Amino acid sequence: MTCYPPPRENCRIVVTGASSGIGEATCRLLRDNGWQVVAVARRRERLERLSAEIGCEYEVCDVTDADAVDAMAQRVFERGAVSGVVINAGGAHGADPVAAGKAEDWEWMYRVNVAGALATTQAFLPHLRANGGDLLYLTSTAAHETYPGGAGYTAAKHAEAMIPETMRLELVGEPVRIFQVCPGMVKTEEFSLNRLGDRERAEAVYAGVEDPLVAADIADVIGYCLSRPPHVVLDRIDVRPRAQATTMVVARSPRP
Ligand SMILES: NC(=O)c1ccc[n+]([C@@H]2O[C@H](COP(=O)([O-])OP(=O)(O)OC[C@H]3O[C@@H](n4cnc5c(N)ncnc54)[C@H](OP(=O)(O)O)[C@@H]3O)[C@@H](O)[C@H]2O)c1
């Protein structure tokens, strides 16, 4: 377990996309290190299990429904103050070249990664501006790179990245810290499966890659960000496995 300096008084972090992968690992790491956590996702049974295991609050919410996100935030505020939000809910659908890209996949990715991040930001921002706190966005190296078959996802992640990058200009001088964590290849249980639709294609993404990142590696970086002294901000952090130089240049064994 990674140990950080003890969290400041009353640290209560909302984590979206908390029912699997990076979000779930973040909830576990934050709880292990003494933070209060509110886990948010759509699948109630997974959140119930997580809550029973680690002792966190949870909220069932679809982040693409802005009214539902507002209502969720109000329920969270009724139980206490929030000191930070990890905006992590997101994902990819499809890996078609532009010539064959499906509008419904592009729309799905825009709704969850961009509109979802916007709705979550807007629901919590007034509280954070008034009381001080953190917004941490899980974008991706896809937020500033592209690759064949990646245009729909990279378009959505580029767009999502404009939220923290613009807000940093809009909120300068206010007591809100804005972080952006940009992972490269992370082997999580569901990300590539949801994207490609079957386990064999999903496994092929990581085939021959020595030690791809895992969710706990990204949770570790998130814990590091949130535990910095209040005047310190890490604007944007790219995190990749040693075997990956860019989205497209990946060492695989046996080497080609
Ligand atoms: N894995 C990677 O290689 C990688 C690399 C760079 C960036 N990222 C980004 O990191 C984040 C987490 O990725 P991951 O690998 O942990 O993916 P994951 O395991 O598929 O987890 C995605 C999470 O988002 C939640 N979610 C999806 N749609 C939602 C919605 N409409 N409302 C609320 N929650 C929703 C899912 O829970 P429910 O289905 O229960 O709602 C799940 O908890 C994503 O933003 C992803 O784009 C991943």
Coordinates of N, CA and C and ligand atoms in Angstrom, one line a residue, residues 16-24 40-47 61-65 87-92 108 111-113 116 138-142 153 157 160 181-192 194 205-206 213 215 218 239, ligand 1:
T16 N -16.0 9.6 -9.7 CA -17.0 9.0 -10.7 C -16.3 7.8 -11.4
G17 N -17.2 7.0 -11.9 CA -16.7 5.8 -12.6 C -16.0 4.8 -11.6
A18 N -16.6 4.7 -10.4 CA -16.0 4.0 -9.3 C -16.3 2.5 -9.2
S19 N -17.1 2.0 -10.2 CA -17.5 0.6 -10.0 C -16.5 -0.4 -10.7
S20 N -15.4 0.1 -11.3 CA -14.4 -0.8 -11.9 C -13.1 0.0 -12.2
G21 N -12.1 -0.7 -12.6 CA -10.9 -0.1 -13.1 C -10.3 1.0 -12.2
I22 N -9.9 2.1 -12.9 CA -9.1 3.1 -12.2 C -9.9 3.8 -11.1
G23 N -11.2 4.0 -11.3 CA -12.1 4.6 -10.3 C -12.2 3.8 -9.1
E24 N -12.4 2.5 -9.3 CA -12.5 1.6 -8.1 C -11.1 1.6 -7.4
V40 N -19.2 6.8 -7.2 CA -20.3 7.1 -8.1 C -20.2 6.3 -9.4
A41 N -21.3 5.6 -9.8 CA -21.3 4.9 -11.1 C -22.8 4.5 -11.3
R42 N -23.0 3.7 -12.4 CA -24.4 3.3 -12.7 C -24.7 2.0 -12.0
R43 N -23.8 1.1 -11.8 CA -24.1 -0.3 -11.4 C -24.1 -0.4 -9.9
R44 N -25.3 -0.4 -9.3 CA -25.6 -0.3 -7.9 C -24.9 -1.5 -7.2
E45 N -25.0 -2.7 -7.7 CA -24.5 -3.9 -7.0 C -23.0 -3.9 -6.8
R46 N -22.3 -3.3 -7.8 CA -20.9 -3.2 -7.6 C -20.5 -2.2 -6.6
L47 N -21.3 -1.1 -6.6 CA -21.0 0.0 -5.6 C -21.3 -0.5 -4.2
C61 N -25.5 6.9 -10.3 CA -25.8 8.0 -11.1 C -25.2 7.8 -12.5
D62 N -26.0 8.2 -13.5 CA -25.5 8.2 -14.9 C -25.0 9.6 -15.2
V63 N -23.7 9.8 -15.4 CA -23.2 11.2 -15.6 C -23.6 11.8 -16.9
T64 N -24.2 11.1 -17.8 CA -24.6 11.7 -19.0 C -26.0 12.4 -18.8
D65 N -26.6 12.2 -17.7 CA -27.9 12.9 -17.4 C -27.6 14.0 -16.4
I87 N -12.9 13.1 -11.7 CA -13.8 13.0 -12.8 C -13.2 12.0 -13.7
N88 N -13.7 10.7 -13.5 CA -13.0 9.6 -14.1 C -14.0 8.8 -15.0
A89 N -15.3 8.9 -14.8 CA -16.2 8.1 -15.6 C -16.0 8.4 -17.1
G90 N -15.8 7.3 -17.9 CA -15.6 7.5 -19.3 C -15.3 6.2 -20.0
G91 N -14.9 6.3 -21.2 CA -14.5 5.1 -21.9 C -14.6 5.3 -23.4
A92 N -14.4 4.1 -24.1 CA -14.3 4.2 -25.6 C -15.3 3.1 -26.2
W108 N -21.7 8.4 -28.3 CA -21.6 7.8 -27.0 C -20.4 8.3 -26.3
R111 N -20.8 11.9 -25.2 CA -21.7 12.1 -24.0 C -21.0 11.7 -22.7
V112 N -20.3 10.6 -22.7 CA -19.8 10.1 -21.4 C -18.5 10.9 -21.0
N113 N -17.6 11.1 -22.0 CA -16.3 11.7 -21.6 C -16.4 13.2 -21.5
G116 N -20.5 14.3 -19.7 CA -20.5 13.8 -18.4 C -19.5 14.6 -17.5
L138 N -9.5 12.6 -15.3 CA -8.8 11.5 -15.9 C -9.1 11.6 -17.4
T139 N -8.1 12.2 -18.1 CA -8.3 12.2 -19.6 C -7.5 11.1 -20.1
S140 N -6.4 11.3 -20.8 CA -5.7 10.2 -21.5 C -4.5 10.8 -22.3
T141 N -3.5 10.0 -22.6 CA -2.6 10.5 -23.6 C -3.4 10.7 -25.0
A142 N -4.5 10.0 -25.1 CA -5.4 10.3 -26.3 C -6.0 11.7 -26.3
Y153 N -12.4 8.3 -30.1 CA -12.0 8.4 -28.7 C -11.1 9.6 -28.5
K157 N -11.6 12.7 -26.0 CA -10.6 13.0 -24.9 C -10.0 14.4 -25.1
E160 N -12.6 16.7 -23.8 CA -12.7 16.7 -22.4 C -11.5 17.5 -21.8
V181 N -4.8 14.0 -15.2 CA -3.9 12.8 -15.3 C -4.2 12.1 -16.6
C182 N -3.2 11.9 -17.4 CA -3.3 11.4 -18.7 C -2.6 10.0 -18.8
P183 N -3.4 8.9 -18.6 CA -2.7 7.6 -18.7 C -2.5 7.2 -20.2
G184 N -1.5 6.4 -20.4 CA -1.3 5.7 -21.6 C -2.0 4.3 -21.5
M185 N -1.3 3.2 -21.8 CA -2.0 1.9 -21.8 C -2.1 1.4 -20.4
V186 N -3.4 1.2 -20.0 CA -3.7 0.7 -18.6 C -4.5 -0.6 -18.8
K187 N -4.0 -1.7 -18.3 CA -4.8 -2.9 -18.5 C -5.8 -3.0 -17.4
T188 N -7.1 -2.6 -17.7 CA -8.2 -2.7 -16.7 C -9.1 -3.8 -17.3
E189 N -10.0 -4.2 -16.4 CA -10.8 -5.4 -16.7 C -11.8 -5.1 -17.9
E190 N -12.3 -3.9 -17.9 CA -13.4 -3.6 -18.8 C -13.2 -2.6 -19.9
F191 N -12.1 -1.8 -19.9 CA -12.0 -0.7 -20.8 C -12.0 -1.2 -22.3
S192 N -11.0 -2.1 -22.6 CA -10.9 -2.6 -24.0 C -12.0 -3.5 -24.3
N194 N -15.2 -3.2 -23.3 CA -16.3 -2.3 -23.7 C -16.0 -1.7 -25.0
V205 N -5.0 -6.2 -27.3 CA -4.5 -4.9 -27.0 C -3.2 -4.9 -26.2
Y206 N -3.2 -5.9 -25.2 CA -2.0 -5.9 -24.3 C -1.1 -7.1 -24.6
L213 N 0.5 -0.8 -17.5 CA 0.1 -0.2 -16.3 C -1.2 -0.9 -15.8
A215 N -4.7 -0.5 -12.9 CA -5.5 0.6 -12.3 C -4.8 1.2 -11.1
I218 N -2.4 4.1 -11.6 CA -3.0 5.4 -11.8 C -3.6 5.9 -10.5
V239 N 1.3 9.4 -17.9 CA 1.7 8.2 -17.2 C 1.7 7.1 -18.2
Ligands
LIG1 N1 -7.7 1.8 -19.5 C1 -7.0 2.6 -20.2 O1 -6.1 2.2 -21.0 C2 -7.2 4.1 -20.1 C3 -6.2 4.9 -20.6 C4 -6.3 6.3 -20.5 C5 -7.5 6.9 -20.0 N2 -8.4 6.1 -19.5 C6 -9.6 6.8 -18.9 O2 -9.7 6.5 -17.6 C7 -11.1 6.4 -17.1 C8 -11.3 5.1 -16.5 O3 -11.0 4.0 -17.4 P1 -10.9 2.5 -16.9 O4 -9.9 1.8 -17.7 O5 -10.9 2.4 -15.4 O6 -12.3 2.0 -17.5 P2 -13.5 1.0 -17.0 O7 -12.9 0.0 -16.1 O8 -14.3 0.7 -18.2 O9 -14.3 2.0 -16.0 C9 -15.2 3.0 -16.5 C10 -16.0 3.4 -15.3 O10 -16.9 4.5 -15.7 C11 -18.2 4.2 -15.3 N3 -19.2 4.8 -16.3 C12 -19.2 4.5 -17.6 N4 -20.2 5.2 -18.1 C13 -20.8 5.9 -17.1 C14 -21.9 6.8 -17.0 N5 -22.7 7.1 -18.1 N6 -22.3 7.3 -15.8 C15 -21.5 6.9 -14.7 N7 -20.5 6.1 -14.7 C16 -20.1 5.6 -15.9 C17 -18.3 2.6 -15.3 O11 -19.3 2.2 -14.3 P3 -20.8 1.8 -14.6 O12 -20.8 1.0 -15.9 O13 -21.2 1.0 -13.4 O14 -21.5 3.1 -14.7 C18 -16.9 2.3 -14.7 O15 -16.9 2.4 -13.3 C19 -11.9 6.7 -18.4 O16 -12.2 8.0 -18.5 C20 -10.9 6.3 -19.5 O17 -11.3 7.0 -20.7 C21 -8.3 4.7 -19.5

